[in-house]
Short mmCIF file of C-alpha atoms and ligand atoms in Angstrom, two decimals:
data_model
loop_
_atom_site.label_atom_id
_atom_site.label_comp_id
_atom_site.label_asym_id
_atom_site.label_seq_id
_atom_site.Cartn_x
_atom_site.Cartn_y
_atom_site.Cartn_z
CA MET A 1 -0.06 0.31 0.06
CA ARG A 2 1.16 3.49 -0.86
CA LEU A 3 1.46 5.47 1.87
CA PRO A 4 0.46 9.52 1.98
CA ASP A 5 4.08 11.41 2.49
CA ASP A 6 5.09 12.78 5.42
CA LEU A 7 6.95 16.04 3.67
CA TYR A 8 7.63 17.67 6.58
CA GLY A 9 8.49 14.94 8.48
CA ASP A 10 11.20 13.60 5.88
CA LEU A 11 12.18 17.95 5.40
CA VAL A 12 13.07 18.31 9.39
CA ARG A 13 14.93 14.50 9.60
CA SER A 14 17.09 15.34 6.67
CA GLY A 15 20.67 16.57 6.79
CA PRO A 16 20.11 20.57 5.59
CA GLY A 17 16.44 20.49 6.95
CA ALA A 18 17.20 19.29 10.00
CA ALA A 19 19.63 22.00 10.94
CA ALA A 20 17.62 24.51 9.41
CA ALA A 21 15.01 22.95 12.09
CA ARG A 22 16.92 23.46 14.75
CA ARG A 23 17.87 26.87 14.23
CA LEU A 24 14.25 27.84 13.91
CA GLY A 25 12.78 25.91 16.56
CA LEU A 26 10.67 23.26 14.90
CA PRO A 27 9.57 20.15 15.81
CA VAL A 28 11.62 17.47 14.28
CA PRO A 29 9.16 14.55 14.61
CA PRO A 30 11.59 11.48 16.15
CA ARG A 31 11.73 8.20 14.18
CA LEU A 32 10.07 5.55 15.57
CA ARG A 33 12.13 2.15 16.09
CA ARG A 34 9.60 -0.16 15.11
CA HIS A 35 9.29 -3.93 15.10
CA ALA A 36 12.03 -5.99 13.18
CA PRO A 37 12.46 -9.59 12.82
CA GLY A 38 15.36 -10.73 15.14
CA GLN A 39 15.34 -7.69 16.89
CA GLU A 40 16.48 -7.06 20.40
CA LEU A 41 13.45 -6.04 23.45
CA LEU A 42 15.70 -2.78 24.07
CA THR A 43 18.41 -0.63 22.84
CA GLY A 44 19.93 -0.23 26.19
CA PRO A 45 20.11 -1.92 29.89
CA ALA A 46 16.86 -1.91 31.66
CA LEU A 47 16.97 -0.04 35.25
CA VAL A 48 14.13 -1.24 37.63
CA LEU A 49 13.59 1.17 40.55
CA ARG A 50 11.61 0.33 43.89
CA VAL A 51 9.18 2.94 45.58
CA GLY A 52 8.87 1.04 48.97
CA ALA A 53 8.13 -2.32 49.24
CA ALA A 54 7.87 -2.89 45.16
CA PRO A 55 6.90 -6.53 45.37
CA LEU A 56 6.62 -7.20 41.53
CA ALA A 57 10.20 -5.45 40.99
CA ALA A 58 11.85 -8.91 41.25
CA ASP A 59 9.36 -10.76 38.74
CA VAL A 60 9.58 -7.91 36.79
CA THR A 61 13.53 -7.98 36.24
CA ALA A 62 13.32 -12.06 36.20
CA TRP A 63 11.09 -11.34 33.05
CA LEU A 64 13.23 -8.91 31.19
CA THR A 65 16.52 -11.02 31.68
CA GLY A 66 14.67 -13.80 30.21
CA ALA A 67 13.55 -11.74 27.65
CA GLY A 68 17.98 -11.05 27.00
CA ALA A 69 17.78 -7.87 28.52
CA ARG A 70 20.82 -6.56 30.84
CA VAL A 71 18.53 -5.17 33.98
CA LEU A 72 20.10 -2.49 36.57
CA ASP A 73 18.63 -1.54 39.72
CA ASP A 74 21.37 1.19 39.92
CA LEU A 75 21.12 4.27 37.70
CA ASP A 76 25.65 4.65 38.43
CA ALA A 77 25.65 0.88 37.21
CA ALA A 78 24.75 2.01 33.79
CA GLY A 79 28.33 3.94 33.49
CA GLY A 80 27.94 6.28 30.46
CA GLU A 81 25.55 4.32 28.77
CA ARG A 82 22.14 5.07 28.19
CA LEU A 83 18.68 3.46 29.41
CA GLY A 84 16.51 1.35 26.73
CA ALA A 85 13.99 1.27 29.80
CA VAL A 86 13.22 2.21 32.94
CA VAL A 87 10.69 0.38 35.17
CA VAL A 88 9.34 1.72 38.21
CA ASP A 89 7.29 -0.26 40.56
CA ALA A 90 5.25 2.09 42.75
CA THR A 91 2.44 -0.29 43.21
CA ALA A 92 3.04 -0.31 47.34
CA ALA A 93 2.66 4.12 46.94
CA ARG A 94 0.14 4.83 49.32
CA ARG A 95 1.53 7.91 50.95
CA VAL A 96 2.47 11.46 49.45
CA PRO A 97 5.97 11.20 50.21
CA ASP A 98 5.94 7.83 48.21
CA LEU A 99 5.71 10.06 45.08
CA ALA A 100 8.65 12.22 46.22
CA ARG A 101 10.61 9.21 46.29
CA LEU A 102 9.50 8.03 43.12
CA ARG A 103 10.62 11.82 41.28
CA GLU A 104 13.77 11.14 43.26
CA LEU A 105 14.34 8.02 41.79
CA LEU A 106 13.22 8.50 38.23
CA ALA A 107 14.08 12.08 37.69
CA PRO A 108 17.76 10.86 36.94
CA ALA A 109 16.94 8.08 34.82
CA PHE A 110 14.23 9.57 32.79
CA ARG A 111 16.85 12.11 31.42
CA ARG A 112 19.29 9.01 30.71
CA THR A 113 16.67 7.43 28.34
CA ALA A 114 18.08 6.01 24.89
CA ARG A 115 16.54 7.04 21.67
CA GLY A 116 12.93 5.03 21.51
CA GLY A 117 13.33 4.36 25.17
CA ARG A 118 10.58 2.81 27.43
CA VAL A 119 9.72 4.20 30.38
CA LEU A 120 6.87 2.15 32.51
CA VAL A 121 5.58 2.79 35.71
CA LEU A 122 3.14 0.14 37.49
CA GLY A 123 0.86 0.93 39.97
CA ALA A 124 -2.20 -0.66 41.89
CA VAL A 125 -5.74 0.13 40.97
CA PRO A 126 -6.59 2.99 42.65
CA ALA A 127 -10.01 1.29 44.31
CA GLU A 128 -8.05 -1.64 45.37
CA ALA A 129 -5.19 0.68 47.02
CA GLY A 130 -6.87 1.67 50.28
CA GLY A 131 -4.97 0.76 52.98
CA SER A 132 -4.37 -2.46 55.18
CA ALA A 133 -2.24 -3.54 58.51
CA GLU A 134 0.70 -4.06 56.32
CA ASP A 135 0.96 -0.68 54.50
CA GLY A 136 -0.02 1.63 57.61
CA GLY A 137 -3.42 2.09 56.39
CA SER A 138 -6.89 1.59 57.64
CA ALA A 139 -6.11 -0.84 60.83
CA GLU A 140 -4.17 1.96 62.45
CA ASP A 141 -5.52 4.63 60.74
CA GLY A 142 -9.34 4.17 60.94
CA GLY A 143 -10.94 6.12 63.76
CA SER A 144 -8.43 6.69 65.95
CA ASP A 145 -6.92 9.64 64.36
CA GLY A 146 -10.63 11.02 64.94
CA THR A 147 -11.44 10.10 61.48
CA PRO A 148 -15.73 9.74 60.94
CA GLU A 149 -17.17 6.55 61.24
CA ASP A 150 -18.41 6.56 57.81
CA PHE A 151 -14.63 6.56 56.36
CA PRO A 152 -13.87 2.93 57.51
CA GLY A 153 -10.46 2.48 56.17
CA GLY A 154 -9.53 5.82 57.88
CA PHE A 155 -8.38 8.43 55.90
CA GLY A 156 -4.97 6.59 54.87
CA ASP A 157 -7.32 4.97 51.99
CA VAL A 158 -8.22 8.42 50.73
CA GLU A 159 -5.07 9.52 50.30
CA ALA A 160 -3.42 5.92 49.02
CA ARG A 161 -6.66 6.08 46.16
CA SER A 162 -5.25 9.40 45.80
CA VAL A 163 -1.62 8.59 45.29
CA GLN A 164 -2.44 5.68 42.76
CA GLN A 165 -4.47 7.87 40.70
CA GLY A 166 -1.50 10.48 40.59
CA LEU A 167 0.36 8.67 38.92
CA GLU A 168 -1.87 8.52 35.86
CA GLY A 169 -1.30 12.29 35.93
CA LEU A 170 2.68 11.95 36.47
CA VAL A 171 2.97 9.53 33.46
CA ARG A 172 1.21 11.20 31.17
CA SER A 173 3.05 15.02 31.94
CA LEU A 174 6.28 12.91 31.18
CA GLY A 175 4.91 11.36 27.79
CA LYS A 176 4.57 15.05 26.68
CA GLU A 177 7.85 15.72 27.92
CA ALA A 178 9.81 12.89 26.73
CA ARG A 179 12.06 13.30 23.42
CA GLY A 180 13.24 10.86 20.58
CA GLY A 181 10.68 8.70 20.63
CA THR A 182 10.58 7.48 24.04
CA THR A 183 7.01 6.23 25.69
CA VAL A 184 5.88 6.47 28.94
CA ASN A 185 2.95 4.22 30.17
CA LEU A 186 1.08 2.98 33.31
CA LEU A 187 -0.01 -0.54 33.80
CA ARG A 188 -2.34 -0.56 36.60
CA VAL A 189 -1.74 -4.25 38.35
CA ALA A 190 -4.92 -5.27 39.88
CA GLU A 191 -4.54 -7.98 42.81
CA GLY A 192 -3.60 -11.45 42.03
CA ALA A 193 -2.50 -10.63 38.54
CA GLY A 194 0.69 -12.45 38.94
CA ALA A 195 2.11 -13.96 35.71
CA ALA A 196 -0.48 -12.28 33.36
CA LEU A 197 1.45 -9.23 33.88
CA ARG A 198 4.45 -10.18 31.72
CA SER A 199 3.34 -10.15 28.36
CA PRO A 200 1.84 -6.15 29.02
CA VAL A 201 5.30 -5.43 30.57
CA GLU A 202 6.69 -7.25 27.35
CA PHE A 203 4.73 -5.26 24.69
CA LEU A 204 4.51 -1.53 26.12
CA LEU A 205 8.59 -2.42 26.13
CA SER A 206 9.12 -3.40 23.17
CA ALA A 207 9.45 -1.61 19.47
CA ARG A 208 5.99 -3.00 18.43
CA ALA A 209 4.60 -0.19 20.91
CA ALA A 210 6.52 2.26 19.42
CA PHE A 211 3.19 4.80 19.08
CA VAL A 212 1.43 3.80 22.57
CA SER A 213 2.48 6.56 24.81
CA GLY A 214 0.69 8.06 27.81
CA GLN A 215 -1.37 5.46 28.81
CA PRO A 216 -2.89 3.75 31.74
CA LEU A 217 -3.98 0.21 30.81
CA LEU A 218 -5.43 -2.14 33.73
CA VAL A 219 -3.89 -5.77 33.89
CA GLY A 220 -5.68 -8.72 36.00
CA PRO A 221 -5.77 -12.18 36.70
CA ALA A 222 -5.82 -14.25 33.26
CA PRO A 223 -9.21 -16.62 33.00
CA GLU A 224 -8.58 -19.80 32.89
CA PRO A 225 -10.00 -21.41 29.78
CA PRO A 226 -12.93 -23.84 30.64
CA PRO A 227 -11.57 -27.60 30.06
CA GLY A 228 -12.00 -29.27 27.11
CA PRO A 229 -10.25 -30.20 24.05
CA ALA A 230 -8.61 -27.16 22.09
CA PRO A 231 -8.80 -27.58 18.32
CA ALA A 232 -6.45 -30.03 16.85
CA ARG A 233 -4.21 -27.19 14.69
CA GLU A 234 -0.92 -26.05 14.48
CA ARG A 235 -1.91 -22.33 13.88
CA ARG A 236 -3.80 -19.88 15.79
CA VAL A 237 -6.86 -18.91 13.77
CA VAL A 238 -7.51 -15.16 13.86
CA VAL A 239 -10.99 -13.30 11.98
CA VAL A 240 -9.85 -9.65 10.59
CA THR A 241 -13.51 -7.90 8.90
CA GLY A 242 -12.39 -5.30 6.59
CA ALA A 243 -9.34 -6.71 6.12
CA ALA A 244 -9.24 -6.12 2.16
CA ARG A 245 -6.88 -2.87 2.96
CA GLY A 246 -6.00 -0.29 5.38
CA ILE A 247 -5.58 -1.14 8.96
CA GLY A 248 -7.32 -4.15 8.38
CA ALA A 249 -4.65 -5.66 5.81
CA ALA A 250 -2.02 -4.47 8.31
CA ILE A 251 -3.71 -6.41 11.16
CA ALA A 252 -3.79 -9.89 8.70
CA GLU A 253 -0.31 -9.51 8.01
CA VAL A 254 0.74 -8.82 11.71
CA ALA A 255 -1.31 -11.67 12.78
CA ALA A 256 0.24 -13.79 10.21
CA ARG A 257 4.07 -12.80 11.26
CA ASP A 258 2.84 -14.18 14.64
CA GLY A 259 2.14 -17.73 13.23
CA ALA A 260 -1.58 -17.22 12.57
CA HIS A 261 -3.76 -18.49 9.97
CA VAL A 262 -6.08 -15.31 9.42
CA VAL A 263 -9.22 -15.73 7.76
CA CYS A 264 -9.49 -12.82 5.86
CA ALA A 265 -13.29 -11.14 5.91
CA ASP A 266 -14.25 -8.32 3.49
CA VAL A 267 -17.74 -6.91 1.03
CA ALA A 268 -17.66 -9.64 -2.14
CA ALA A 269 -16.61 -6.01 -3.89
CA ALA A 270 -13.65 -5.78 -2.35
CA GLY A 271 -13.10 -9.03 -4.50
CA GLU A 272 -9.39 -9.44 -5.85
CA GLN A 273 -8.05 -6.97 -3.03
CA LEU A 274 -9.26 -9.32 -0.56
CA ALA A 275 -7.99 -12.13 -2.33
CA ARG A 276 -4.36 -10.42 -2.66
CA VAL A 277 -4.12 -9.90 1.23
CA ALA A 278 -5.23 -13.23 1.78
CA ASN A 279 -2.78 -15.05 -0.51
CA ARG A 280 0.07 -12.32 0.65
CA VAL A 281 -0.50 -13.64 4.33
CA ARG A 282 -1.35 -17.12 3.29
CA GLY A 283 -4.37 -17.07 4.73
CA SER A 284 -8.26 -17.81 3.44
CA ALA A 285 -10.57 -14.87 1.91
CA LEU A 286 -14.06 -14.72 3.08
CA PRO A 287 -16.38 -12.53 0.98
CA LEU A 288 -18.95 -11.14 3.85
CA ASP A 289 -20.80 -8.13 4.06
CA VAL A 290 -20.99 -7.92 8.12
CA THR A 291 -23.88 -6.17 8.15
CA ALA A 292 -25.86 -8.50 6.27
CA PRO A 293 -28.84 -10.81 8.00
CA GLY A 294 -27.29 -13.87 6.81
CA ALA A 295 -23.95 -12.88 8.22
CA PRO A 296 -23.65 -13.57 11.51
CA ARG A 297 -24.86 -17.31 11.01
CA ALA A 298 -22.62 -17.91 8.00
CA LEU A 299 -19.39 -16.71 9.88
CA ALA A 300 -20.17 -18.60 12.59
CA GLU A 301 -20.67 -21.91 10.66
CA HIS A 302 -17.82 -21.08 8.57
CA LEU A 303 -15.61 -20.78 11.32
CA ARG A 304 -17.15 -24.08 13.36
CA ARG A 305 -16.85 -26.39 9.95
CA ARG A 306 -14.01 -25.29 8.58
CA PHE A 307 -11.15 -24.48 11.54
CA GLY A 308 -12.98 -26.00 14.78
CA GLY A 309 -13.07 -22.20 16.23
CA ALA A 310 -11.84 -18.90 16.24
CA ASP A 311 -9.00 -18.09 18.70
CA ALA A 312 -9.99 -14.13 18.16
CA VAL A 313 -12.49 -11.89 15.87
CA VAL A 314 -11.33 -8.30 15.26
CA HIS A 315 -14.54 -6.00 14.46
CA ASN A 316 -12.26 -4.19 12.08
CA ALA A 317 -14.65 -3.08 9.07
CA GLY A 318 -15.53 0.39 9.70
CA VAL A 319 -16.79 3.08 7.63
CA THR A 320 -18.00 7.01 8.02
CA ARG A 321 -20.42 9.52 6.75
CA ASP A 322 -19.28 12.50 8.05
CA ARG A 323 -21.74 15.49 8.52
CA SER A 324 -22.87 18.10 11.09
CA PHE A 325 -25.51 16.51 13.57
CA VAL A 326 -28.65 18.80 11.92
CA ASN A 327 -27.26 17.65 7.82
CA LEU A 328 -26.80 13.74 8.94
CA ASP A 329 -30.17 11.77 7.10
CA GLU A 330 -31.24 8.35 7.86
CA ASN A 331 -29.24 6.76 5.86
CA ALA A 332 -25.43 8.23 7.17
CA TRP A 333 -26.65 7.83 10.58
CA ASP A 334 -27.82 3.78 9.87
CA THR A 335 -25.00 2.98 7.74
CA VAL A 336 -22.40 3.80 9.97
CA LEU A 337 -23.72 2.75 13.12
CA GLY A 338 -24.30 -0.52 11.31
CA VAL A 339 -21.55 -0.76 10.22
CA ASN A 340 -19.70 -0.25 12.92
CA LEU A 341 -21.42 -1.14 16.15
CA ASP A 342 -24.56 -2.91 15.37
CA ALA A 343 -22.41 -5.61 13.23
CA PRO A 344 -19.75 -6.84 16.04
CA LEU A 345 -22.65 -7.07 18.21
CA ARG A 346 -24.81 -9.37 16.42
CA LEU A 347 -21.74 -11.16 14.89
CA THR A 348 -20.49 -11.35 18.53
CA ALA A 349 -23.50 -12.75 19.54
CA GLU A 350 -24.11 -15.41 17.34
CA LEU A 351 -20.69 -16.51 17.88
CA LEU A 352 -21.14 -16.95 21.21
CA ARG A 353 -24.02 -19.09 21.26
CA THR A 354 -23.04 -21.53 18.21
CA GLY A 355 -21.14 -24.00 19.95
CA GLY A 356 -17.79 -24.69 18.34
CA ALA A 357 -17.37 -21.56 16.64
CA LEU A 358 -15.13 -19.75 19.23
CA ALA A 359 -11.71 -21.77 20.39
CA PRO A 360 -10.87 -21.62 24.27
CA GLY A 361 -9.74 -18.60 25.22
CA ALA A 362 -10.58 -16.59 22.84
CA ARG A 363 -10.35 -13.22 22.03
CA PHE A 364 -12.04 -10.68 20.20
CA VAL A 365 -10.84 -6.86 19.45
CA CYS A 366 -12.69 -3.69 18.67
CA LEU A 367 -11.48 -1.44 16.17
CA SER A 368 -12.88 2.10 18.25
CA SER A 369 -10.93 5.41 17.51
CA ILE A 370 -9.96 8.74 19.50
CA ASN A 371 -12.55 10.53 18.07
CA GLY A 372 -14.91 8.01 19.19
CA LEU A 373 -13.72 8.75 22.85
CA ALA A 374 -13.61 12.45 22.37
CA GLY A 375 -16.49 13.09 20.20
CA ALA A 376 -15.24 15.34 17.09
CA ARG A 377 -17.40 17.83 14.65
CA GLY A 378 -19.10 16.36 12.16
CA GLN A 379 -18.78 12.79 13.14
CA ALA A 380 -21.69 12.34 15.83
CA ASN A 381 -22.88 9.25 14.09
CA TYR A 382 -18.94 8.08 13.81
CA ALA A 383 -18.12 8.87 17.40
CA ALA A 384 -21.67 7.27 18.47
CA SER A 385 -20.70 3.82 17.11
CA LYS A 386 -17.04 4.06 18.09
CA ALA A 387 -17.56 5.05 21.72
CA GLY A 388 -20.41 2.47 21.58
CA LEU A 389 -17.72 -0.06 21.29
CA VAL A 390 -16.28 0.71 24.30
CA GLY A 391 -19.21 0.11 26.09
CA PHE A 392 -19.43 -3.09 24.14
CA VAL A 393 -15.87 -4.68 25.37
CA GLN A 394 -16.64 -3.28 29.31
CA ALA A 395 -20.24 -5.49 28.79
CA LEU A 396 -18.20 -8.36 27.77
CA ALA A 397 -15.64 -8.59 30.09
CA ALA A 398 -17.21 -10.69 32.93
CA PRO A 399 -19.25 -12.91 31.09
CA LEU A 400 -16.36 -13.57 28.63
CA ALA A 401 -13.85 -14.24 31.80
CA ARG A 402 -16.10 -16.53 33.33
CA ARG A 403 -15.50 -18.44 29.77
CA GLY A 404 -11.90 -17.84 29.57
CA MET A 405 -12.38 -15.07 26.87
CA ALA A 406 -11.47 -11.49 26.71
CA ALA A 407 -12.91 -8.72 24.52
CA ASN A 408 -10.80 -4.91 24.30
CA ALA A 409 -10.92 -2.42 22.30
CA VAL A 410 -8.03 -0.54 20.50
CA ALA A 411 -8.67 3.33 19.97
CA PRO A 412 -6.41 4.64 16.87
CA GLY A 413 -5.29 8.25 16.66
CA PHE A 414 -4.05 9.57 13.76
CA ILE A 415 -3.16 7.08 11.30
CA GLU A 416 -1.25 7.31 8.14
CA THR A 417 -3.97 5.24 5.38
CA PRO A 418 -5.89 6.69 2.88
CA MET A 419 -8.93 7.75 4.96
CA THR A 420 -6.63 10.03 6.29
CA ALA A 421 -5.15 11.09 3.55
CA SER A 422 -8.33 12.06 1.43
CA MET A 423 -8.16 14.92 4.45
CA PRO A 424 -7.54 18.60 3.21
CA PRO A 425 -4.09 19.58 3.69
CA LEU A 426 -4.30 21.85 6.55
CA PRO A 427 -5.93 19.90 9.11
CA ARG A 428 -4.17 16.85 7.57
CA GLU A 429 -0.96 18.66 8.95
CA VAL A 430 -2.69 19.45 12.53
CA GLY A 431 -3.90 16.53 13.29
CA ARG A 432 -0.39 14.78 12.25
CA ARG A 433 1.79 17.08 14.53
CA ALA A 434 -0.89 17.01 17.73
CA SER A 435 0.51 14.44 19.48
CA SER A 436 3.64 13.77 22.02
CA LEU A 437 5.02 12.04 18.99
CA GLN A 438 4.48 15.03 16.26
CA GLN A 439 3.82 12.14 13.51
CA GLY A 440 1.21 10.28 12.43
CA GLY A 441 1.47 6.24 13.27
CA MET A 442 1.17 3.83 10.47
CA PRO A 443 -1.35 1.07 10.08
CA VAL A 444 1.09 -1.45 11.41
CA ASP A 445 1.19 -0.04 14.69
CA VAL A 446 -2.05 -0.15 15.22
CA ALA A 447 -1.99 -3.55 13.99
CA GLU A 448 0.47 -4.74 16.47
CA ALA A 449 -1.33 -3.57 19.19
CA VAL A 450 -4.36 -5.54 17.82
CA ALA A 451 -1.96 -8.51 17.24
CA TRP A 452 -0.79 -8.57 20.75
CA LEU A 453 -4.32 -8.46 22.47
CA ALA A 454 -5.48 -11.22 20.17
CA SER A 455 -2.72 -13.16 21.61
CA PRO A 456 -2.92 -15.96 24.38
CA GLY A 457 -0.25 -13.94 26.39
CA ALA A 458 -2.64 -10.80 27.00
CA GLY A 459 -5.51 -12.39 28.76
CA GLY A 460 -5.29 -10.30 31.87
CA VAL A 461 -6.34 -7.44 29.83
CA ASN A 462 -10.00 -7.38 29.39
CA GLY A 463 -12.77 -4.78 28.97
CA GLN A 464 -10.16 -2.07 28.44
CA VAL A 465 -9.28 0.40 25.78
CA LEU A 466 -5.71 0.80 24.37
CA ARG A 467 -4.54 4.21 22.61
CA VAL A 468 -2.50 3.63 19.51
CA ASP A 469 -2.14 7.53 18.89
CA GLY A 470 1.26 8.95 20.09
CA GLN A 471 -0.30 10.82 22.80
CA HIS A 472 -2.90 12.54 20.25
CA LEU A 473 -4.02 15.60 22.30
CA THR A 474 -7.96 14.77 21.00
CA GLY A 475 -9.26 13.44 24.34
CA ALA A 476 -7.68 11.67 27.18
N1 NAD B 501 -7.41 5.26 9.31
C1 NAD B 501 -7.63 6.27 10.82
O1 NAD B 501 -6.82 6.69 10.70
C2 NAD B 501 -8.16 5.29 11.66
C3 NAD B 501 -8.21 6.35 13.12
C4 NAD B 501 -9.26 5.36 14.04
C5 NAD B 501 -10.08 4.54 13.77
N2 NAD B 501 -9.86 3.70 12.65
C6 NAD B 501 -11.11 2.63 12.31
O2 NAD B 501 -9.90 1.59 12.08
C7 NAD B 501 -10.38 0.84 11.19
C8 NAD B 501 -10.09 0.66 9.80
O3 NAD B 501 -9.87 1.85 9.39
P1 NAD B 501 -9.20 2.20 7.79
O4 NAD B 501 -8.62 3.16 7.99
O5 NAD B 501 -8.30 0.83 7.53
O6 NAD B 501 -10.56 2.47 7.00
P2 NAD B 501 -10.68 1.53 5.28
O7 NAD B 501 -11.59 1.96 4.73
O8 NAD B 501 -9.41 1.50 4.37
O9 NAD B 501 -10.92 0.00 5.27
C9 NAD B 501 -12.17 -0.71 5.96
C10 NAD B 501 -12.70 -1.91 5.02
O10 NAD B 501 -13.78 -2.11 5.57
C11 NAD B 501 -14.68 -2.93 4.91
N3 NAD B 501 -16.05 -2.58 4.70
C12 NAD B 501 -16.40 -1.86 4.96
N4 NAD B 501 -18.20 -2.10 5.27
C13 NAD B 501 -17.74 -3.30 5.18
C14 NAD B 501 -18.79 -4.34 5.44
N5 NAD B 501 -20.26 -4.60 5.75
N6 NAD B 501 -18.20 -5.62 6.11
C15 NAD B 501 -17.20 -6.04 5.59
N7 NAD B 501 -16.46 -5.28 5.45
C16 NAD B 501 -16.72 -3.39 5.14
C17 NAD B 501 -14.30 -2.13 3.55
O11 NAD B 501 -14.67 -2.61 2.06
C18 NAD B 501 -12.77 -1.65 3.72
O12 NAD B 501 -11.73 -2.71 3.18
C19 NAD B 501 -11.84 1.15 10.44
O13 NAD B 501 -13.19 0.63 12.03
C20 NAD B 501 -12.14 2.73 11.18
O14 NAD B 501 -13.11 3.01 11.84
C21 NAD B 501 -9.10 4.43 11.39
#
């Protein structure tokens, strides 16, 4: 696929253009380090910092060492070397002075991150951070300091939740201050997450997450797939709707690169293009209009008969019909809501009720949008559909967890696709630069996040929205 040119980015990153940009103080978007075969996880050593008891630091150190990284626990040990990653275990932070300790440890390390470095803060889930006897919280504080009775955990609970929520503001700010393609993210670790934390840590530190920054993400315990035989086949089966082009085609490529057989679904009119993508990824093509009345049944039967169940279903097919709200006619409304929201709902319901359409531990991933989270002028229909998908994965999370499954959404920001290439030049340039990474993302950036959420290791992430937007200024 020929992508639109980022002329400004190319100009200010090359010899004379770069010198002129420096002189004029113009922003120079960093070159992002993306996944390449055989690449090391990090570009330099990883520093693991501990705030207080830091119960996860030892596990993280062991995982990173296992992934081939050199792990340090003291900045001095880095000598003159730049850090590939800084991981801070702040899950035990409960008091305001713990944030001061975090600053003291992180500030000198933040300054020393390499180009394309990674900063990852591990926090607790604020609602779970209320004081416990071990951390000097509720047991001592409750009542003895004169706290009213309707604060059964004492005011220490309030402080603990405040401190943990404070980590989000810190991370979002550091994302905006980071330079050279360094990303900064927060993983909120729920009680009992255990080994389910490993995959999110590795993903966010890797080059696969080059366009993910300033994001909080919650990880909990991975659900157990229910007992029963898994389908006897070598490759995982991943279905991608709207796979004939754009982000869908990139998702098919990354899923196939990671070893899956990809069922590439798209409207019959996309026939030739769809066949080309399916051939390229050595998958199969499935002509399917997701809005057709028979589509849910056809897909469920295809997956049951042909594969013995899908391991992941990616609801990617999407359309826009932009117009101001008062000028939106019924057709523009129904088309967008029909493809983007109603079809994922109906397909998912049928797949869940058809025995054998889904493999044990199956994953759903929906393509939302930052415009769905923040709202956008002229996109009331699109935003309603894309925000609807957030409600969809949140509502699915608990019932799916009980079946050993998970559903999540990815919210792309400004991505260099034919869709954004067709925007008028000025809004396109503004949209492209209005993120901490000062550039548009590539379809592969979205595809990496989707493929990761569809992978077996990501089971601890459920009902979440992951923004892949270089920390765009649109919305939170
Ligand atoms: N491009 C971006 O910057 C961006 C940003 C945020 C979210 N998204 C979302 O990502 C997804 C992919 O976007 P894209 O830019 O690759 O779009 P695209 O228009 O390039 O591709 C969409 C694909 O969906 C298919 N499709 C449309 N209606 C269908 C139907 N009824 N049944 C089956 N397939 C159908 C189309 O034929 C096409 O191949 C969409 O859901 C979009 O809303 C894109």
